[in-house]
Every structure is written in C-alpha cells, then in structure tokens.
Amino acid sequence: NVPSLSSYAANYSIFGGGAPENSRPTAPLTLIPVNGSSITNRTPTFTWVNSTDADSDIISYHLQVDDNQLFNNPEINISAIQGTIPGQADTSYFSSAGSVELAVDTQYFWRVRANDSGGFGGWSDSATLPDWANGDNHSNFTVNSLLSFTFTNAIVQFGTIDNGQNVSTFGGDAAGNQNPIRAQNTGNIEMNVSINASPLFTEVSMNQSYFQFKITANESNSFYSPLSATAWTNMSRDAVGMMIPPLFHVVNLSWRNVKNDFLLDLNLSVPFNETAGGKDTNITFFITGYVS
C-alpha cells in the first residue's frame, strides 16, 4: 500500500500595530549651586531646570554629587526624586533630607538626569555654560570652611549692688536674674572657645571667687560637657586661649542647627571693701576652629 500524502501551503502577512518607541527626556540644566561657585552651606540645595519629555510622561530625577568628576564614589547618589510639571517650575533636591554633610575646603562635581519610566535621558548640562554636549560638563562648586561666632545676647547689666551682695545670671528670668550671655557657632566647622576678661573690681585681683563664670547648655549636645567649664570657674585676665597648650572653656562646639550654642553664666560677689562707683568688664572670647 502506498500512503496518501497531502500538502497545504499558505502565505501569511503580519502587520505591526504596537506602540511607537518611547522618547527619552531631555537633559536638565543645572542652576544652583552655580557652576564654579564657592559656598559655605554643607547641606546645600540643588536646583535645576526641568527636563522635557515628548511623550508627556511623568518624570523623576537621579542626582549625583562627588568630589571626583568621574563619579565613581558619589557622596550623594539619590534616584526617584519626584519632579514637578515640565516647563512650569524648577526642581529642587535638599541634600539635608538625606542627612549628607559635605566636607569643607573641597571641590564637588554634580549632575542630574531624568527618567520617564522607560529609561534615563542624558546627564545635565550647566545652564551657565550653553552648548555643551550631554555628560561633557559636570557642574562644580567648592564648599569653603567658615569660622563664625555670633552673640544673641552680649550684655549683662546687674544694676546697683551692695557690698557683700552676690548676684548671678544662673537661671535667667525664671530665677528672677539677668539673662546670661548667649553665643552660637554660626559657621560650618566645630570650634573651641576660651574666655578671659578685664578686671571688674578694684580692691581684689582676678582669679578669685568674686568674679566667676560657667558654661551652661541651652540646646542639647551643643558641646562636649565633660571637658567644658560647666562648674563655677574663677575669671582670669590671662589670654588662656593663646597659651601653649591653650585652655578651652567650651569644647567641641557644634555648627549644626538646633545644637550650636551655649550660655555664659556670671556670678559676682561684691567685696566688702570695694569702693563705690560704676563697674564694668570686657569679656573676650577666643575662638579656635577645626575640622572633624
């Protein structure tokens, strides 16, 4: 028997009906920090001009900040930063939100790119340097160290005091006393503070219990209490901050907000033989900054 064979041939046509290829978003333009600028804020805000997307896709951003322009070990490397509506506003990322503190006296490079869920566009160009190809220009800035010390209360006035009377700022208004001197670190590095003063009384010498001070905390963890003068200390006229080694009364005063200040309380006891008349003293604060 010879088997029966049959065959069937047909032509098929396949028509493309899929979605067009997704367009990548354009590169952002970096704005702030300005390219080539110097700043003192160690947690700066990064601002850029938004990307645009031909498909009107929702855009997020990827930010990198590094002290090496190769970006091989970024100090800040944050993605999925929510963008604003393209063409309507700039987009900002606050580096402090990531608890990243940049080092001082250091040059940094930064760049940003957009993602429309289909992929990343090119890296940013600087808005201050047009016509650079994507990725060729890494905007840079330098964080400079800043030693800055500010008084929020610099004067204490006790008024009329009798011989043998004791007055103090300790406790401030709550104790019915004059408010103490208040000072704060308004720079961006830690500091140590040394204190001395000119003579207040004429009948007794300095370095006695008639004229004392102590350091009191106003904000928690502003300074290192174990090595600071937190007990009543006799005031000296010597510039102890310039001694070798120096004598510090406030140690490791922080620069970070909400924990960067201290109170200087004063304690005066008028000698029994002190002559009448106006009494005043100038208190000197010697500041030594350092980078931790």
GROMACS .gro file of C-alpha atoms in nm:
model
  292
    1ASN     CA    1   0.000   0.000   0.000
    2VAL     CA    2   0.120   0.343  -0.085
    3PRO     CA    3   0.034   0.601   0.180
    4SER     CA    4  -0.168   0.900   0.075
    5LEU     CA    5   0.009   1.231   0.113
    6SER     CA    6  -0.139   1.576   0.107
    7SER     CA    7   0.013   1.919   0.142
    8TYR     CA    8  -0.109   2.271   0.217
    9ALA     CA    9   0.069   2.594   0.162
   10ALA     CA   10  -0.039   2.946   0.254
   11ASN     CA   11   0.109   3.295   0.278
   12TYR     CA   12   0.073   3.498   0.596
   13SER     CA   13   0.120   3.871   0.641
   14ILE     CA   14   0.195   4.024   0.983
   15PHE     CA   15   0.104   4.387   1.034
   16GLY     CA   16   0.279   4.597   1.302
   17GLY     CA   17   0.030   4.761   1.536
   18GLY     CA   18   0.242   4.820   1.852
   19ALA     CA   19   0.313   5.150   2.033
   20PRO     CA   20   0.589   5.376   1.897
   21GLU     CA   21   0.926   5.373   2.070
   22ASN     CA   22   0.938   5.580   2.388
   23SER     CA   23   1.125   5.912   2.367
   24ARG     CA   24   1.377   5.975   2.640
   25PRO     CA   25   1.355   6.303   2.839
   26THR     CA   26   1.596   6.584   2.763
   27ALA     CA   27   1.892   6.659   2.989
   28PRO     CA   28   1.821   6.902   3.277
   29LEU     CA   29   2.014   7.227   3.315
   30THR     CA   30   2.193   7.273   3.647
   31LEU     CA   31   2.127   7.605   3.822
   32ILE     CA   32   2.224   7.612   4.191
   33PRO     CA   33   2.493   7.578   4.315
   34VAL     CA   34   2.615   7.795   4.029
   35ASN     CA   35   2.888   7.635   3.823
   36GLY     CA   36   3.232   7.735   3.956
   37SER     CA   37   3.089   7.900   4.269
   38SER     CA   38   3.207   7.884   4.631
   39ILE     CA   39   2.958   7.819   4.911
   40THR     CA   40   2.968   7.755   5.287
   41ASN     CA   41   2.648   7.553   5.326
   42ARG     CA   42   2.747   7.190   5.384
   43THR     CA   43   2.394   7.065   5.310
   44PRO     CA   44   2.316   7.273   5.001
   45THR     CA   45   2.003   7.273   4.792
   46PHE     CA   46   2.048   7.152   4.436
   47THR     CA   47   1.825   7.320   4.179
   48TRP     CA   48   1.793   7.251   3.809
   49VAL     CA   49   1.573   7.338   3.511
   50ASN     CA   50   1.331   7.054   3.443
   51SER     CA   51   1.369   6.813   3.158
   52THR     CA   52   1.104   6.790   2.888
   53ASP     CA   53   0.953   6.470   2.753
   54ALA     CA   54   0.798   6.440   2.406
   55ASP     CA   55   0.559   6.173   2.533
   56SER     CA   56   0.448   6.383   2.833
   57ASP     CA   57   0.550   6.102   3.065
   58ILE     CA   58   0.586   6.152   3.439
   59ILE     CA   59   0.950   6.232   3.513
   60SER     CA   60   1.169   6.157   3.812
   61TYR     CA   61   1.533   6.255   3.862
   62HIS     CA   62   1.864   6.098   3.958
   63LEU     CA   63   2.117   6.325   4.135
   64GLN     CA   64   2.486   6.257   4.193
   65VAL     CA   65   2.742   6.465   4.383
   66ASP     CA   66   3.105   6.358   4.407
   67ASP     CA   67   3.446   6.508   4.482
   68ASN     CA   68   3.573   6.321   4.176
   69GLN     CA   69   3.441   6.417   3.833
   70LEU     CA   70   3.439   6.050   3.734
   71PHE     CA   71   3.158   6.000   3.988
   72ASN     CA   72   3.300   5.663   4.091
   73ASN     CA   73   3.208   5.702   4.460
   74PRO     CA   74   2.938   5.971   4.496
   75GLU     CA   75   2.875   6.134   4.834
   76ILE     CA   76   2.516   6.187   4.720
   77ASN     CA   77   2.353   5.933   4.490
   78ILE     CA   78   1.976   5.968   4.501
   79SER     CA   79   1.727   5.847   4.243
   80ALA     CA   80   1.348   5.862   4.207
   81ILE     CA   81   1.338   6.230   4.306
   82GLN     CA   82   0.988   6.342   4.225
   83GLY     CA   83   0.978   6.605   3.952
   84THR     CA   84   0.747   6.898   3.903
   85ILE     CA   85   0.536   6.961   3.594
   86PRO     CA   86   0.771   7.002   3.295
   87GLY     CA   87   0.809   7.360   3.179
   88GLN     CA   88   0.632   7.509   3.481
   89ALA     CA   89   0.887   7.513   3.762
   90ASP     CA   90   1.240   7.421   3.860
   91THR     CA   91   1.301   7.109   4.062
   92SER     CA   92   1.498   7.115   4.388
   93TYR     CA   93   1.652   6.842   4.598
   94PHE     CA   94   1.757   6.925   4.953
   95SER     CA   95   2.068   6.726   5.038
   96SER     CA   96   1.995   6.767   5.409
   97ALA     CA   97   1.692   6.544   5.359
   98GLY     CA   98   1.938   6.262   5.306
   99SER     CA   99   2.147   6.362   5.610
  100VAL     CA  100   2.453   6.413   5.389
  101GLU     CA  101   2.709   6.667   5.511
  102LEU     CA  102   2.967   6.764   5.253
  103ALA     CA  103   3.329   6.815   5.355
  104VAL     CA  104   3.475   7.166   5.372
  105ASP     CA  105   3.755   7.308   5.158
  106THR     CA  106   3.661   7.056   4.891
  107GLN     CA  107   3.555   7.087   4.528
  108TYR     CA  108   3.249   6.888   4.426
  109PHE     CA  109   3.101   6.795   4.091
  110TRP     CA  110   2.731   6.738   4.042
  111ARG     CA  111   2.497   6.618   3.772
  112VAL     CA  112   2.135   6.515   3.732
  113ARG     CA  113   1.937   6.318   3.475
  114ALA     CA  114   1.570   6.244   3.416
  115ASN     CA  115   1.382   5.914   3.398
  116ASP     CA  116   1.040   5.871   3.237
  117SER     CA  117   0.996   5.506   3.349
  118GLY     CA  118   1.113   5.397   3.004
  119GLY     CA  119   1.473   5.484   3.080
  120PHE     CA  120   1.715   5.765   3.159
  121GLY     CA  121   1.790   6.065   2.945
  122GLY     CA  122   2.131   6.227   2.924
  123TRP     CA  123   2.317   6.383   3.216
  124SER     CA  124   2.273   6.752   3.283
  125ASP     CA  125   2.446   7.047   3.123
  126SER     CA  126   2.516   7.369   3.307
  127ALA     CA  127   2.267   7.647   3.240
  128THR     CA  128   2.554   7.896   3.268
  129LEU     CA  129   2.762   7.722   3.002
  130PRO     CA  130   2.540   7.650   2.699
  131ASP     CA  131   2.615   7.427   2.400
  132TRP     CA  132   2.793   7.156   2.596
  133ALA     CA  133   2.710   6.801   2.495
  134ASN     CA  134   2.525   6.584   2.745
  135GLY     CA  135   2.760   6.449   3.008
  136ASP     CA  136   3.056   6.657   2.896
  137ASN     CA  137   3.003   6.929   3.153
  138HIS     CA  138   2.998   6.832   3.518
  139SER     CA  139   2.894   7.142   3.710
  140ASN     CA  140   3.124   7.208   4.003
  141PHE     CA  141   3.131   7.412   4.323
  142THR     CA  142   3.357   7.440   4.626
  143VAL     CA  143   3.250   7.420   4.990
  144ASN     CA  144   3.470   7.660   5.188
  145SER     CA  145   3.520   7.636   5.564
  146LEU     CA  146   3.366   7.918   5.766
  147LEU     CA  147   3.462   8.018   6.121
  148SER     CA  148   3.182   8.241   6.251
  149PHE     CA  149   3.074   8.324   6.606
  150THR     CA  150   2.765   8.529   6.691
  151PHE     CA  151   2.612   8.669   7.010
  152THR     CA  152   2.237   8.660   7.062
  153ASN     CA  153   2.281   8.830   7.400
  154ALA     CA  154   2.609   9.013   7.460
  155ILE     CA  155   2.535   9.246   7.755
  156VAL     CA  156   2.460   9.176   8.121
  157GLN     CA  157   2.360   9.465   8.350
  158PHE     CA  158   2.311   9.391   8.719
  159GLY     CA  159   2.229   9.745   8.824
  160THR     CA  160   2.307   9.864   9.179
  161ILE     CA  161   2.471   9.604   9.403
  162ASP     CA  162   2.567   9.647   9.767
  163ASN     CA  163   2.898   9.548   9.925
  164GLY     CA  164   2.890   9.183  10.023
  165GLN     CA  165   2.598   9.111   9.791
  166ASN     CA  166   2.601   8.818   9.548
  167VAL     CA  167   2.429   8.824   9.208
  168SER     CA  168   2.414   8.567   8.930
  169THR     CA  169   2.267   8.511   8.586
  170PHE     CA  170   2.215   8.140   8.650
  171GLY     CA  171   1.854   8.050   8.580
  172GLY     CA  172   1.788   8.376   8.395
  173ASP     CA  173   1.440   8.527   8.411
  174ALA     CA  174   1.297   8.210   8.562
  175ALA     CA  175   1.505   8.275   8.874
  176GLY     CA  176   1.449   8.650   8.867
  177ASN     CA  177   1.804   8.708   8.745
  178GLN     CA  178   1.959   8.882   8.448
  179ASN     CA  179   1.979   8.664   8.138
  180PRO     CA  180   2.325   8.516   8.072
  181ILE     CA  181   2.538   8.586   7.769
  182ARG     CA  182   2.434   8.361   7.481
  183ALA     CA  183   2.658   8.284   7.184
  184GLN     CA  184   2.641   8.041   6.897
  185ASN     CA  185   2.855   7.884   6.630
  186THR     CA  186   2.723   8.025   6.302
  187GLY     CA  187   2.999   7.879   6.086
  188ASN     CA  188   3.028   7.532   5.934
  189ILE     CA  189   3.309   7.374   6.140
  190GLU     CA  190   3.348   7.282   6.507
  191MET     CA  191   3.517   7.523   6.743
  192ASN     CA  192   3.668   7.555   7.089
  193VAL     CA  193   3.617   7.870   7.295
  194SER     CA  194   3.845   8.027   7.556
  195ILE     CA  195   3.726   8.305   7.787
  196ASN     CA  196   3.902   8.580   7.981
  197ALA     CA  197   3.806   8.929   8.098
  198SER     CA  198   3.934   9.264   8.217
  199PRO     CA  199   3.924   9.332   8.595
  200LEU     CA  200   3.579   9.412   8.734
  201PHE     CA  201   3.666   9.515   9.091
  202THR     CA  202   3.942   9.749   9.206
  203GLU     CA  203   4.009   9.613   9.555
  204VAL     CA  204   4.062   9.245   9.469
  205SER     CA  205   4.260   9.071   9.199
  206MET     CA  206   4.128   8.836   8.934
  207ASN     CA  207   4.123   8.456   8.965
  208GLN     CA  208   3.916   8.472   9.282
  209SER     CA  209   3.559   8.376   9.364
  210TYR     CA  210   3.443   8.739   9.349
  211PHE     CA  211   3.412   8.712   8.969
  212GLN     CA  212   3.317   8.372   8.828
  213PHE     CA  213   3.164   8.217   8.520
  214LYS     CA  214   3.042   7.880   8.400
  215ILE     CA  215   2.920   7.732   8.073
  216THR     CA  216   2.559   7.617   8.066
  217ALA     CA  217   2.385   7.417   7.796
  218ASN     CA  218   2.096   7.581   7.615
  219GLU     CA  219   2.050   7.319   7.342
  220SER     CA  220   2.126   6.952   7.399
  221ASN     CA  221   2.457   6.815   7.272
  222SER     CA  222   2.588   7.151   7.152
  223PHE     CA  223   2.929   7.097   7.312
  224TYR     CA  224   3.129   6.835   7.499
  225SER     CA  225   3.032   6.893   7.862
  226PRO     CA  226   3.293   6.669   8.036
  227LEU     CA  227   3.580   6.888   7.913
  228SER     CA  228   3.399   7.224   7.928
  229ALA     CA  229   3.385   7.466   8.222
  230THR     CA  230   3.038   7.367   8.344
  231ALA     CA  231   3.119   7.441   8.711
  232TRP     CA  232   3.180   7.789   8.856
  233THR     CA  233   3.527   7.898   8.744
  234ASN     CA  234   3.725   8.199   8.861
  235MET     CA  235   3.758   8.452   8.580
  236SER     CA  236   4.112   8.520   8.459
  237ARG     CA  237   4.253   8.820   8.277
  238ASP     CA  238   4.505   8.598   8.100
  239ALA     CA  239   4.451   8.517   7.734
  240VAL     CA  240   4.434   8.146   7.807
  241GLY     CA  241   4.327   8.067   7.451
  242MET     CA  242   4.670   8.175   7.327
  243MET     CA  243   4.868   7.968   7.573
  244ILE     CA  244   5.059   7.658   7.465
  245PRO     CA  245   4.873   7.434   7.511
  246PRO     CA  246   4.559   7.652   7.511
  247LEU     CA  247   4.293   7.628   7.780
  248PHE     CA  248   3.944   7.580   7.639
  249HIS     CA  249   3.625   7.652   7.832
  250VAL     CA  250   3.381   7.537   7.562
  251VAL     CA  251   3.498   7.222   7.388
  252ASN     CA  252   3.372   7.088   7.054
  253LEU     CA  253   3.101   7.349   6.997
  254SER     CA  254   2.893   7.213   6.710
  255TRP     CA  255   2.797   7.410   6.398
  256ARG     CA  256   2.477   7.215   6.332
  257ASN     CA  257   2.143   7.392   6.370
  258VAL     CA  258   1.947   7.347   6.695
  259LYS     CA  259   2.262   7.235   6.878
  260ASN     CA  260   2.520   7.506   6.818
  261ASP     CA  261   2.506   7.747   7.114
  262PHE     CA  262   2.591   7.789   7.483
  263LEU     CA  263   2.518   8.020   7.775
  264LEU     CA  264   2.786   8.203   7.972
  265ASP     CA  265   2.658   8.249   8.326
  266LEU     CA  266   2.821   8.506   8.554
  267ASN     CA  267   2.844   8.501   8.932
  268LEU     CA  268   2.953   8.820   9.116
  269SER     CA  269   3.022   8.877   9.485
  270VAL     CA  270   3.099   9.239   9.569
  271PRO     CA  271   3.397   9.267   9.807
  272PHE     CA  272   3.316   9.432  10.142
  273ASN     CA  273   3.591   9.690  10.087
  274GLU     CA  274   3.506   9.768   9.723
  275THR     CA  275   3.475  10.139   9.657
  276ALA     CA  276   3.151  10.280   9.520
  277GLY     CA  277   3.111  10.370   9.153
  278GLY     CA  278   3.036  10.217   8.816
  279LYS     CA  279   3.192   9.879   8.746
  280ASP     CA  280   3.231   9.715   8.409
  281THR     CA  281   3.435   9.445   8.242
  282ASN     CA  282   3.505   9.336   7.888
  283ILE     CA  283   3.484   8.962   7.833
  284THR     CA  284   3.694   8.821   7.549
  285PHE     CA  285   3.605   8.503   7.359
  286PHE     CA  286   3.898   8.343   7.178
  287ILE     CA  287   3.777   8.109   6.905
  288THR     CA  288   3.971   7.815   6.761
  289GLY     CA  289   3.811   7.633   6.468
  290TYR     CA  290   3.888   7.283   6.349
  291VAL     CA  291   3.755   7.030   6.102
  292SER     CA  292   3.645   6.699   6.249
   0.00000   0.00000   0.00000
